[in-house]
Amino acid sequence: MAPSADELQRNMFYNENWSVAMEFTFLAVLVQEITMGVAEPGYPDSYAIRVGMLEVNQTYGTFYDYNFFESKVRRLYERFLRFSKVLCLPGVLYDPITKELNADQFVWDTAMEKPLIRIYVNKADPAWDDLSTIFTNPVDFPVKFQDANVHASENAVHDTADVINLSPNSDNNSE
């Protein structure tokens, strides 16, 4: 039996030196730095990385240096880019509540040919909410909503879909 998306993601993202809990602690600090206005969204600066480094090292009794965390940020950014591409595949729908992806079987058959995309078959990146907060610049990022599903592709048009422009200068954001 083929490994599940959960298993593939665990094997790809985590190891004996980096756990799910450590990652979410680090991401929480980076998100907090952005929400407090200390850091700008787009890519964490050295200050935010150092604050995250101190929090993880103190919480988990580790002694990882700045280079280790800078490398983690690069890998997190690669995950953000990779999952962003998955969301842009025609017909892929993301449910932000269940954190699941839905698409026709032919989309997943195509994805199975690419090992770095295979890990997302039916399963979103577990850190997507934080990754999108940290790495998305406040620029036009069209997102389509259908029922509870979010779709980030311009290629698929749904009768009930509304396009919401998340840009801070967008007319959609005005009240």
mmCIF file of C-alpha atoms in Angstrom:
data_model
loop_
_atom_site.group_PDB
_atom_site.id
_atom_site.type_symbol
_atom_site.label_atom_id
_atom_site.label_comp_id
_atom_site.label_asym_id
_atom_site.label_seq_id
_atom_site.Cartn_x
_atom_site.Cartn_y
_atom_site.Cartn_z
ATOM 1 C CA MET A 1 0.000 0.000 0.000
ATOM 2 C CA ALA A 2 1.275 3.451 -0.909
ATOM 3 C CA PRO A 3 2.084 5.771 1.990
ATOM 4 C CA SER A 4 -0.573 8.323 2.899
ATOM 5 C CA ALA A 5 -0.100 12.045 2.325
ATOM 6 C CA ASP A 6 0.252 12.477 6.108
ATOM 7 C CA GLU A 7 3.073 9.948 6.199
ATOM 8 C CA LEU A 8 4.794 11.438 3.159
ATOM 9 C CA GLN A 9 4.602 14.917 4.693
ATOM 10 C CA ARG A 10 5.958 13.724 8.056
ATOM 11 C CA ASN A 11 8.892 12.034 6.320
ATOM 12 C CA MET A 12 9.565 15.073 4.127
ATOM 13 C CA PHE A 13 9.168 17.882 6.672
ATOM 14 C CA TYR A 14 10.305 16.426 9.994
ATOM 15 C CA ASN A 15 13.056 14.260 11.448
ATOM 16 C CA GLU A 16 14.623 13.463 14.812
ATOM 17 C CA ASN A 17 16.089 16.986 14.963
ATOM 18 C CA TRP A 18 12.956 18.902 13.920
ATOM 19 C CA SER A 19 9.487 17.986 15.143
ATOM 20 C CA VAL A 20 6.012 19.219 14.297
ATOM 21 C CA ALA A 21 5.855 20.971 17.675
ATOM 22 C CA MET A 22 9.187 22.731 17.099
ATOM 23 C CA GLU A 23 8.075 23.895 13.676
ATOM 24 C CA PHE A 24 4.768 25.272 14.921
ATOM 25 C CA THR A 25 6.523 27.053 17.805
ATOM 26 C CA PHE A 26 8.937 28.659 15.351
ATOM 27 C CA LEU A 27 6.157 29.583 12.922
ATOM 28 C CA ALA A 28 4.027 31.050 15.742
ATOM 29 C CA VAL A 29 6.861 33.404 16.639
ATOM 30 C CA LEU A 30 7.339 34.487 13.015
ATOM 31 C CA VAL A 31 3.589 35.083 12.607
ATOM 32 C CA GLN A 32 3.505 37.006 15.893
ATOM 33 C CA GLU A 33 6.356 39.244 14.715
ATOM 34 C CA ILE A 34 4.298 40.077 11.610
ATOM 35 C CA THR A 35 0.974 40.581 13.388
ATOM 36 C CA MET A 36 2.635 42.843 15.961
ATOM 37 C CA GLY A 37 4.140 44.900 13.144
ATOM 38 C CA VAL A 38 7.729 44.106 14.120
ATOM 39 C CA ALA A 39 8.378 42.276 10.831
ATOM 40 C CA GLU A 40 6.932 42.702 7.361
ATOM 41 C CA PRO A 41 5.264 39.822 5.511
ATOM 42 C CA GLY A 42 7.265 38.478 2.607
ATOM 43 C CA TYR A 43 10.336 36.889 4.170
ATOM 44 C CA PRO A 44 11.392 36.900 7.838
ATOM 45 C CA ASP A 45 14.234 39.237 8.743
ATOM 46 C CA SER A 46 17.164 38.206 10.932
ATOM 47 C CA TYR A 47 15.562 39.655 14.070
ATOM 48 C CA ALA A 48 12.401 37.546 13.678
ATOM 49 C CA ILE A 49 14.488 34.447 12.960
ATOM 50 C CA ARG A 50 16.588 35.062 16.088
ATOM 51 C CA VAL A 51 13.486 35.513 18.257
ATOM 52 C CA GLY A 52 12.105 32.239 16.883
ATOM 53 C CA MET A 53 15.458 30.553 17.438
ATOM 54 C CA LEU A 54 15.524 31.612 21.099
ATOM 55 C CA GLU A 55 11.931 30.448 21.655
ATOM 56 C CA VAL A 56 12.515 27.003 20.131
ATOM 57 C CA ASN A 57 15.847 26.497 21.893
ATOM 58 C CA GLN A 58 14.416 27.524 25.280
ATOM 59 C CA THR A 59 11.191 25.541 24.878
ATOM 60 C CA TYR A 60 12.753 22.306 23.637
ATOM 61 C CA GLY A 61 16.195 22.450 25.275
ATOM 62 C CA THR A 62 17.996 22.541 21.944
ATOM 63 C CA PHE A 63 21.076 24.521 20.960
ATOM 64 C CA TYR A 64 20.507 25.127 17.267
ATOM 65 C CA ASP A 65 22.359 28.102 15.841
ATOM 66 C CA TYR A 66 21.175 30.905 13.588
ATOM 67 C CA ASN A 67 22.340 29.108 10.418
ATOM 68 C CA PHE A 68 20.127 26.126 11.289
ATOM 69 C CA PHE A 69 17.069 28.389 11.567
ATOM 70 C CA GLU A 70 17.957 30.374 8.476
ATOM 71 C CA SER A 71 18.085 27.051 6.621
ATOM 72 C CA LYS A 72 14.657 26.159 8.077
ATOM 73 C CA VAL A 73 13.247 29.453 6.791
ATOM 74 C CA ARG A 74 14.573 28.671 3.294
ATOM 75 C CA ARG A 75 12.944 25.230 3.415
ATOM 76 C CA LEU A 76 9.684 26.707 4.708
ATOM 77 C CA TYR A 77 9.759 29.205 1.855
ATOM 78 C CA GLU A 78 10.276 26.375 -0.643
ATOM 79 C CA ARG A 79 7.256 24.603 0.885
ATOM 80 C CA PHE A 80 5.222 27.803 0.571
ATOM 81 C CA LEU A 81 6.136 28.106 -3.116
ATOM 82 C CA ARG A 82 5.504 24.421 -3.815
ATOM 83 C CA PHE A 83 2.096 24.376 -2.157
ATOM 84 C CA SER A 84 1.177 27.666 -3.848
ATOM 85 C CA LYS A 85 1.790 25.922 -7.166
ATOM 86 C CA VAL A 86 -0.404 23.011 -6.119
ATOM 87 C CA LEU A 87 -3.211 25.443 -5.299
ATOM 88 C CA CYS A 88 -2.878 26.884 -8.797
ATOM 89 C CA LEU A 89 -3.370 23.538 -10.525
ATOM 90 C CA PRO A 90 -6.610 23.572 -12.528
ATOM 91 C CA GLY A 91 -9.472 22.114 -10.541
ATOM 92 C CA VAL A 92 -7.741 21.952 -7.152
ATOM 93 C CA LEU A 93 -9.971 23.107 -4.316
ATOM 94 C CA TYR A 94 -8.665 23.827 -0.828
ATOM 95 C CA ASP A 95 -10.933 23.527 2.182
ATOM 96 C CA PRO A 96 -9.473 25.805 4.886
ATOM 97 C CA ILE A 97 -11.559 24.159 7.605
ATOM 98 C CA THR A 98 -10.576 20.521 7.040
ATOM 99 C CA LYS A 99 -7.173 21.396 5.487
ATOM 100 C CA GLU A 100 -7.912 19.015 2.626
ATOM 101 C CA LEU A 101 -7.442 19.360 -1.103
ATOM 102 C CA ASN A 102 -9.949 18.060 -3.596
ATOM 103 C CA ALA A 103 -9.442 17.550 -7.309
ATOM 104 C CA ASP A 104 -10.392 15.175 -10.074
ATOM 105 C CA GLN A 105 -8.394 11.962 -10.189
ATOM 106 C CA PHE A 106 -6.565 12.975 -13.390
ATOM 107 C CA VAL A 107 -5.065 15.961 -11.520
ATOM 108 C CA TRP A 108 -3.720 13.659 -8.802
ATOM 109 C CA ASP A 109 -2.499 11.138 -11.396
ATOM 110 C CA THR A 110 -0.426 13.921 -12.928
ATOM 111 C CA ALA A 111 0.780 15.069 -9.512
ATOM 112 C CA MET A 112 1.911 11.545 -8.622
ATOM 113 C CA GLU A 113 4.572 11.858 -11.327
ATOM 114 C CA LYS A 114 6.223 14.690 -9.378
ATOM 115 C CA PRO A 115 7.551 13.544 -5.982
ATOM 116 C CA LEU A 116 7.584 17.006 -4.440
ATOM 117 C CA ILE A 117 3.922 17.532 -5.324
ATOM 118 C CA ARG A 118 2.840 13.978 -4.485
ATOM 119 C CA ILE A 119 2.992 14.810 -0.779
ATOM 120 C CA TYR A 120 -0.024 17.091 -1.224
ATOM 121 C CA VAL A 121 -2.441 14.619 -2.824
ATOM 122 C CA ASN A 122 -5.689 15.296 -0.948
ATOM 123 C CA LYS A 123 -3.799 16.874 1.968
ATOM 124 C CA ALA A 124 -2.787 20.506 2.417
ATOM 125 C CA ASP A 125 0.506 21.580 3.896
ATOM 126 C CA PRO A 126 -0.046 21.384 7.671
ATOM 127 C CA ALA A 127 1.571 24.796 8.133
ATOM 128 C CA TRP A 128 -0.139 26.519 5.180
ATOM 129 C CA ASP A 129 -1.982 29.135 7.236
ATOM 130 C CA ASP A 130 1.234 30.279 8.907
ATOM 131 C CA LEU A 131 3.317 29.965 5.752
ATOM 132 C CA SER A 132 0.885 32.108 3.790
ATOM 133 C CA THR A 133 0.899 34.751 6.550
ATOM 134 C CA ILE A 134 4.682 34.823 6.682
ATOM 135 C CA PHE A 135 5.597 34.641 3.005
ATOM 136 C CA THR A 136 2.718 36.306 1.148
ATOM 137 C CA ASN A 137 3.446 39.907 0.283
ATOM 138 C CA PRO A 138 0.419 42.197 0.451
ATOM 139 C CA VAL A 139 -0.035 42.171 -3.305
ATOM 140 C CA ASP A 140 -2.865 40.980 -5.484
ATOM 141 C CA PHE A 141 -3.434 37.314 -4.699
ATOM 142 C CA PRO A 142 -6.715 36.221 -6.244
ATOM 143 C CA VAL A 143 -8.536 33.591 -4.265
ATOM 144 C CA LYS A 144 -11.784 31.956 -5.342
ATOM 145 C CA PHE A 145 -14.280 30.716 -2.813
ATOM 146 C CA GLN A 146 -16.842 28.025 -3.510
ATOM 147 C CA ASP A 147 -18.857 26.910 -0.532
ATOM 148 C CA ALA A 148 -16.208 26.278 2.161
ATOM 149 C CA ASN A 149 -13.481 25.664 -0.414
ATOM 150 C CA VAL A 150 -10.770 28.115 -1.362
ATOM 151 C CA HIS A 151 -9.326 27.963 -4.854
ATOM 152 C CA ALA A 152 -6.316 29.982 -5.977
ATOM 153 C CA SER A 153 -6.382 29.196 -9.686
ATOM 154 C CA GLU A 154 -7.451 31.522 -12.446
ATOM 155 C CA ASN A 155 -7.749 28.485 -14.737
ATOM 156 C CA ALA A 156 -10.932 27.062 -13.227
ATOM 157 C CA VAL A 157 -14.109 29.100 -13.204
ATOM 158 C CA HIS A 158 -16.995 28.126 -10.981
ATOM 159 C CA ASP A 159 -20.536 29.493 -11.375
ATOM 160 C CA THR A 160 -20.846 30.330 -7.679
ATOM 161 C CA ALA A 161 -17.267 31.478 -7.194
ATOM 162 C CA ASP A 162 -16.479 35.002 -6.144
ATOM 163 C CA VAL A 163 -13.028 36.410 -6.766
ATOM 164 C CA ILE A 164 -11.740 38.257 -3.756
ATOM 165 C CA ASN A 165 -8.702 40.457 -4.128
ATOM 166 C CA LEU A 166 -6.757 40.337 -0.852
ATOM 167 C CA SER A 167 -4.653 43.378 -1.698
ATOM 168 C CA PRO A 168 -4.820 46.087 0.977
ATOM 169 C CA ASN A 169 -5.616 48.598 -1.784
ATOM 170 C CA SER A 170 -8.428 46.488 -3.206
ATOM 171 C CA ASP A 171 -11.967 47.821 -3.483
ATOM 172 C CA ASN A 172 -13.124 44.440 -2.094
ATOM 173 C CA ASN A 173 -11.502 45.243 1.238
ATOM 174 C CA SER A 174 -13.222 48.564 1.733
ATOM 175 C CA GLU A 175 -16.270 48.728 3.945
#
